[in-house]
Amino acid sequence: MMNGIQQTVTHSLDMNEQTLRDYFTKTPDLIYCHLFIGEPKKRALLIYLNTLVDKNSINNNIIDPLLFETKQIHTIADIQLPIGSKSYTTKWEHVIQRVFQGETALFLDGDDHVLLLDTQGWPQRAIAEPQIESSLKGSHQGFIETCEKNIALIRRYLPHQQLKIEETTVGRRGHTPVALLYLEDVAHPEVLQELKDRIEQVDVDTIVNTGELMQYIEDNPFSPFPQFLLTERPDAAVSNLLQGRIVIVVDRSPSVMIGPMTFITFFQTVDDYSTRWMIASFLRLLRLLAFFMAIFLPSAYIAALSFHYEIIPLNLLLTVGESRERVPLPPILEAILMELALEMLREAGLRLPAPIGQTVGIVGGVVIGQAAVEAGIVSNIMVVIVSLTAIASFIIPNPDMSESIRLLRFPMMIAASLFGLVGMVIGFMLIIGHLISLESLGTPAGSPFAPTRLRDWKDTLLRFPLWMMRTRPLSARPTQLTRQKKFRK
Amino acid sequence: MKKCIYAILCFFITTGCGMKTQLDELTLALTVGLDEGKNGNLLIYSISPVFNKEAKNIYEVIRTVGMTPRDGRSKANAFASGKIVGGKAQNIIVSKTLAKKHDMFSYLDVFYRDPKNSTTANFIVFDGPLKDLMYVRLNDKPRLSVAIRDVILTAHVSKQTTKINMLDFRRLSLDRAQTSFAPILKVHKGDLIAGGIALFNEQRKYVGSLLQKESPYFAILKKNVKPATSLTFQTKKQKEYVSISVEHGDFSYKPSFRNGAFHFDVRMKLGVIVTESTTYIDMKKEKKKVEKWLAKEIQKQLESVVKKIQKYEVDPVGFGLYARAYEYKQFQKQKSWPKAFAKAKIDIHPTVEIISYGVLQ
């Protein structure tokens, strides 16, 4: 550090200040505050980054007591300040790193120790309702961009000594703080070690968002399916913690990452557990149906119209025939055109600011829905199918999984246009085969279907009553299985 | 990953474009009709839907002359707007005159042999020259093919005729213990009428028919009374009628072989609802009497139906199935089951139980 300049702080305040001024060039927000403290007066220097600190705290808790200090100050340890979190160091490296994190450094003339005071206070947003994963009955607090606040949100649910937090940093320039949260008596140490090893190996400039870290450490980067769950809901994070999974909180990112995950967990929501089991089960089945519809509906349309007209019931066949009468495109082009239009609409609606976003809806609804049919470019049936696929893919609660599914339907459509139902079956088998072999942090992502663990099926296709789910699912390899005692007959 | 890419590339090379049957490029023969033409040729009709809005008709009828149905289709392809396919065929219709003269299998062969043809199409006998049906103009009905299918289905449900698909027609024809049958379709003053049952003999030739009013009794003999077989009887007085609806029945067919002939003891318990009575009957007092009278009337009708089919030497009811099951040795000795059946003695003993006679009181 400091390229040839000394590693440690010296006794001379002037030399120290010079070192600082050499290092922090073109840093106008670094404040040097010279003070004379104690009786007799002794020179001291306070430095902090104006942009990252809580100025009230500095004025009231540091400068004010120092100015009115009447004791004699020999060493820096004699200074008493009303701030809880403080530390001493002699290394420049620490001083600079901490100052960049919003702490304040106090140098005293004639002392080579530096007092570091926690005065962090940067711009942050208030805790608000989760935007992407909204819920009816879940909590209305979502994660924000500050690691400490996020950990606080999780701790509120689990005030227990077994909730362990391990902190590390990722990135050479960004030093992004990353915290691993887990229940020590539940999470499997091997899985935890695997995750730590992977994070340790990440050698990049910085991690801007949790999604970036996810891509560096996931098991199979060539899979269309997500292998970690990104969530902005503390309650979802906690329920996963209790299943023995590990929560990774990345500072400056409003979503936390959870692993290891299984395929079926992407179809579960917090609301599933707070509604009654019959309704929750129905919703689960609905989502599964939506999964198949989103992948297979357009390809089934193409396959039936290009190869197997026999499988369409006669009355529907006549309707389809009438509706396709003026369409100049073969089914595959018709379908790809409409599905791409849908994807564009979705993307446009997502990026546009809310007031203009409505325009997209109108344009999409009118142009795609009506005008295209009237102009004879696409058939009515195709519009119905595209709408159904869109709705089906939006039902999937996890946005990552929803996007994977939407992507998968394009290869399925091509397969169907080349080989008909045979192509669809081949595509389906490839997906199933891939899901079975997929891993998340070395645990099978296909669990509890492959490997088959019937006991864990209670929380998959159907959601059994809560009092029947007495054990934690085996997918995350928990070391302690009991979730609840049998207390209800 | 590389292997995966190679595999996907291989898929693209081996596309199955030759096998594609794009719906837009097809002419769906929903109804195929066979009639006798001149000089021993075959008249082949096919009806297919037309989707073009500028076309006047919503279906087109293609008529060709050929040696066989497949020959006719090849010729028809010359002027059809798309490749003719039979995968969605709803009705296969033969004219009565053709059915009388020829073994049906020689004409229907292609519908069985080519797996791309639908085997669940209805097999129908048309009473009259087929052109009457093919060029009939139904103004208030859907496409002709759909109308024919629906007429047959409705008439079958109300037991005015029966219905049989191509597969069953073949199965019954090849079964030694029974013979096949088919619904009869007519055109009367521009309307489709389904009624009566065509009977085929062992050689798959048309030999005779059951009338429309005999059809419900044929259904009863085949144990097919659900949903509700409706019958109307005339009482002893003139112009007084009683209608009943047979709701359920218990049947027992007991075959035996005595004195060189088969003997069938048919017993049935029919639960009926009196649905209409133009004369006043005090059901509370006369229930037993009415039941007896109804049983007798039903017995009369059933016996006449059985006599008729015995006369034609056919067994569409499937008495042979019971003979084969219970009198196998004797059954095997018979060279031809329908001939043996013609000599069989059949006793029918229906009993009727009135389960309801309406909500008058």
PDB file of C-alpha atoms in Angstrom, chain A residues 307-395:
ATOM      1  CA  PHE A 307     -47.980 -31.928 -38.431  1.00  0.00           C
ATOM      2  CA  HIS A 308     -50.891 -33.316 -36.493  1.00  0.00           C
ATOM      3  CA  TYR A 309     -54.097 -31.679 -37.625  1.00  0.00           C
ATOM      4  CA  GLU A 310     -55.820 -34.914 -36.556  1.00  0.00           C
ATOM      5  CA  ILE A 311     -55.448 -34.182 -32.846  1.00  0.00           C
ATOM      6  CA  ILE A 312     -57.543 -31.020 -33.034  1.00  0.00           C
ATOM      7  CA  PRO A 313     -61.249 -31.692 -32.404  1.00  0.00           C
ATOM      8  CA  LEU A 314     -63.262 -31.035 -35.571  1.00  0.00           C
ATOM      9  CA  ASN A 315     -65.160 -27.994 -34.356  1.00  0.00           C
ATOM     10  CA  LEU A 316     -61.976 -26.359 -33.131  1.00  0.00           C
ATOM     11  CA  LEU A 317     -60.266 -27.318 -36.366  1.00  0.00           C
ATOM     12  CA  LEU A 318     -62.934 -25.506 -38.357  1.00  0.00           C
ATOM     13  CA  THR A 319     -62.552 -22.439 -36.141  1.00  0.00           C
ATOM     14  CA  VAL A 320     -58.787 -22.513 -36.511  1.00  0.00           C
ATOM     15  CA  GLY A 321     -59.125 -22.981 -40.254  1.00  0.00           C
ATOM     16  CA  GLU A 322     -61.448 -20.012 -40.545  1.00  0.00           C
ATOM     17  CA  SER A 323     -59.253 -17.870 -38.355  1.00  0.00           C
ATOM     18  CA  ARG A 324     -56.066 -18.751 -40.240  1.00  0.00           C
ATOM     19  CA  GLU A 325     -57.665 -18.321 -43.629  1.00  0.00           C
ATOM     20  CA  ARG A 326     -56.103 -14.950 -44.422  1.00  0.00           C
ATOM     21  CA  VAL A 327     -52.840 -15.435 -42.539  1.00  0.00           C
ATOM     22  CA  PRO A 328     -49.927 -15.459 -44.984  1.00  0.00           C
ATOM     23  CA  LEU A 329     -47.364 -16.848 -42.544  1.00  0.00           C
ATOM     24  CA  PRO A 330     -46.712 -20.458 -41.574  1.00  0.00           C
ATOM     25  CA  PRO A 331     -47.561 -21.198 -37.929  1.00  0.00           C
ATOM     26  CA  ILE A 332     -43.957 -21.036 -36.722  1.00  0.00           C
ATOM     27  CA  LEU A 333     -43.361 -17.549 -38.117  1.00  0.00           C
ATOM     28  CA  GLU A 334     -46.742 -16.398 -36.896  1.00  0.00           C
ATOM     29  CA  ALA A 335     -45.990 -17.669 -33.412  1.00  0.00           C
ATOM     30  CA  ILE A 336     -42.453 -16.278 -33.254  1.00  0.00           C
ATOM     31  CA  LEU A 337     -43.642 -12.906 -34.505  1.00  0.00           C
ATOM     32  CA  MET A 338     -46.300 -12.679 -31.830  1.00  0.00           C
ATOM     33  CA  GLU A 339     -44.153 -14.027 -29.020  1.00  0.00           C
ATOM     34  CA  LEU A 340     -41.380 -11.571 -29.884  1.00  0.00           C
ATOM     35  CA  ALA A 341     -43.907  -8.748 -29.963  1.00  0.00           C
ATOM     36  CA  LEU A 342     -45.049  -9.810 -26.522  1.00  0.00           C
ATOM     37  CA  GLU A 343     -41.499  -9.877 -25.181  1.00  0.00           C
ATOM     38  CA  MET A 344     -40.840  -6.424 -26.630  1.00  0.00           C
ATOM     39  CA  LEU A 345     -43.991  -5.074 -25.039  1.00  0.00           C
ATOM     40  CA  ARG A 346     -43.013  -6.519 -21.709  1.00  0.00           C
ATOM     41  CA  GLU A 347     -39.488  -5.135 -21.905  1.00  0.00           C
ATOM     42  CA  ALA A 348     -40.723  -1.737 -23.072  1.00  0.00           C
ATOM     43  CA  GLY A 349     -43.242  -1.567 -20.270  1.00  0.00           C
ATOM     44  CA  LEU A 350     -40.536  -2.479 -17.769  1.00  0.00           C
ATOM     45  CA  ARG A 351     -38.013   0.194 -18.792  1.00  0.00           C
ATOM     46  CA  LEU A 352     -40.393   3.053 -19.396  1.00  0.00           C
ATOM     47  CA  PRO A 353     -41.297   5.386 -16.557  1.00  0.00           C
ATOM     48  CA  ALA A 354     -44.717   4.631 -15.154  1.00  0.00           C
ATOM     49  CA  PRO A 355     -46.655   7.516 -16.768  1.00  0.00           C
ATOM     50  CA  ILE A 356     -45.463   6.560 -20.277  1.00  0.00           C
ATOM     51  CA  GLY A 357     -45.685   2.856 -19.469  1.00  0.00           C
ATOM     52  CA  GLN A 358     -49.436   2.924 -19.882  1.00  0.00           C
ATOM     53  CA  THR A 359     -49.008   3.933 -23.509  1.00  0.00           C
ATOM     54  CA  VAL A 360     -47.251   0.663 -24.158  1.00  0.00           C
ATOM     55  CA  GLY A 361     -50.236  -1.224 -22.834  1.00  0.00           C
ATOM     56  CA  ILE A 362     -52.620   0.615 -25.110  1.00  0.00           C
ATOM     57  CA  VAL A 363     -50.387   0.307 -28.150  1.00  0.00           C
ATOM     58  CA  GLY A 364     -49.812  -3.376 -27.426  1.00  0.00           C
ATOM     59  CA  GLY A 365     -53.451  -4.116 -26.729  1.00  0.00           C
ATOM     60  CA  VAL A 366     -54.773  -2.367 -29.798  1.00  0.00           C
ATOM     61  CA  VAL A 367     -52.018  -3.049 -32.295  1.00  0.00           C
ATOM     62  CA  ILE A 368     -51.200  -6.595 -31.390  1.00  0.00           C
ATOM     63  CA  GLY A 369     -54.580  -7.670 -30.183  1.00  0.00           C
ATOM     64  CA  GLN A 370     -56.911  -6.266 -32.766  1.00  0.00           C
ATOM     65  CA  ALA A 371     -55.220  -4.601 -35.677  1.00  0.00           C
ATOM     66  CA  ALA A 372     -52.906  -7.505 -36.424  1.00  0.00           C
ATOM     67  CA  VAL A 373     -55.858  -9.861 -36.611  1.00  0.00           C
ATOM     68  CA  GLU A 374     -57.945  -7.501 -38.698  1.00  0.00           C
ATOM     69  CA  ALA A 375     -55.060  -6.895 -41.045  1.00  0.00           C
ATOM     70  CA  GLY A 376     -54.787 -10.629 -41.488  1.00  0.00           C
ATOM     71  CA  ILE A 377     -51.214 -10.934 -40.277  1.00  0.00           C
ATOM     72  CA  VAL A 378     -51.988 -13.299 -37.427  1.00  0.00           C
ATOM     73  CA  SER A 379     -54.968 -15.410 -36.477  1.00  0.00           C
ATOM     74  CA  ASN A 380     -57.333 -14.915 -33.568  1.00  0.00           C
ATOM     75  CA  ILE A 381     -56.304 -18.207 -32.068  1.00  0.00           C
ATOM     76  CA  MET A 382     -52.671 -17.120 -32.068  1.00  0.00           C
ATOM     77  CA  VAL A 383     -53.546 -13.972 -30.140  1.00  0.00           C
ATOM     78  CA  VAL A 384     -55.382 -16.074 -27.577  1.00  0.00           C
ATOM     79  CA  ILE A 385     -52.410 -18.394 -27.271  1.00  0.00           C
ATOM     80  CA  VAL A 386     -49.915 -15.570 -26.893  1.00  0.00           C
ATOM     81  CA  SER A 387     -52.044 -13.943 -24.211  1.00  0.00           C
ATOM     82  CA  LEU A 388     -52.426 -17.217 -22.356  1.00  0.00           C
ATOM     83  CA  THR A 389     -48.688 -17.847 -22.477  1.00  0.00           C
ATOM     84  CA  ALA A 390     -48.013 -14.358 -21.205  1.00  0.00           C
ATOM     85  CA  ILE A 391     -50.425 -14.698 -18.312  1.00  0.00           C
ATOM     86  CA  ALA A 392     -49.097 -18.150 -17.517  1.00  0.00           C
ATOM     87  CA  SER A 393     -45.513 -16.939 -17.396  1.00  0.00           C
ATOM     88  CA  PHE A 394     -46.427 -14.010 -15.158  1.00  0.00           C
ATOM     89  CA  ILE A 395     -48.025 -16.332 -12.616  1.00  0.00           C
TER      90      ILE A 395
END
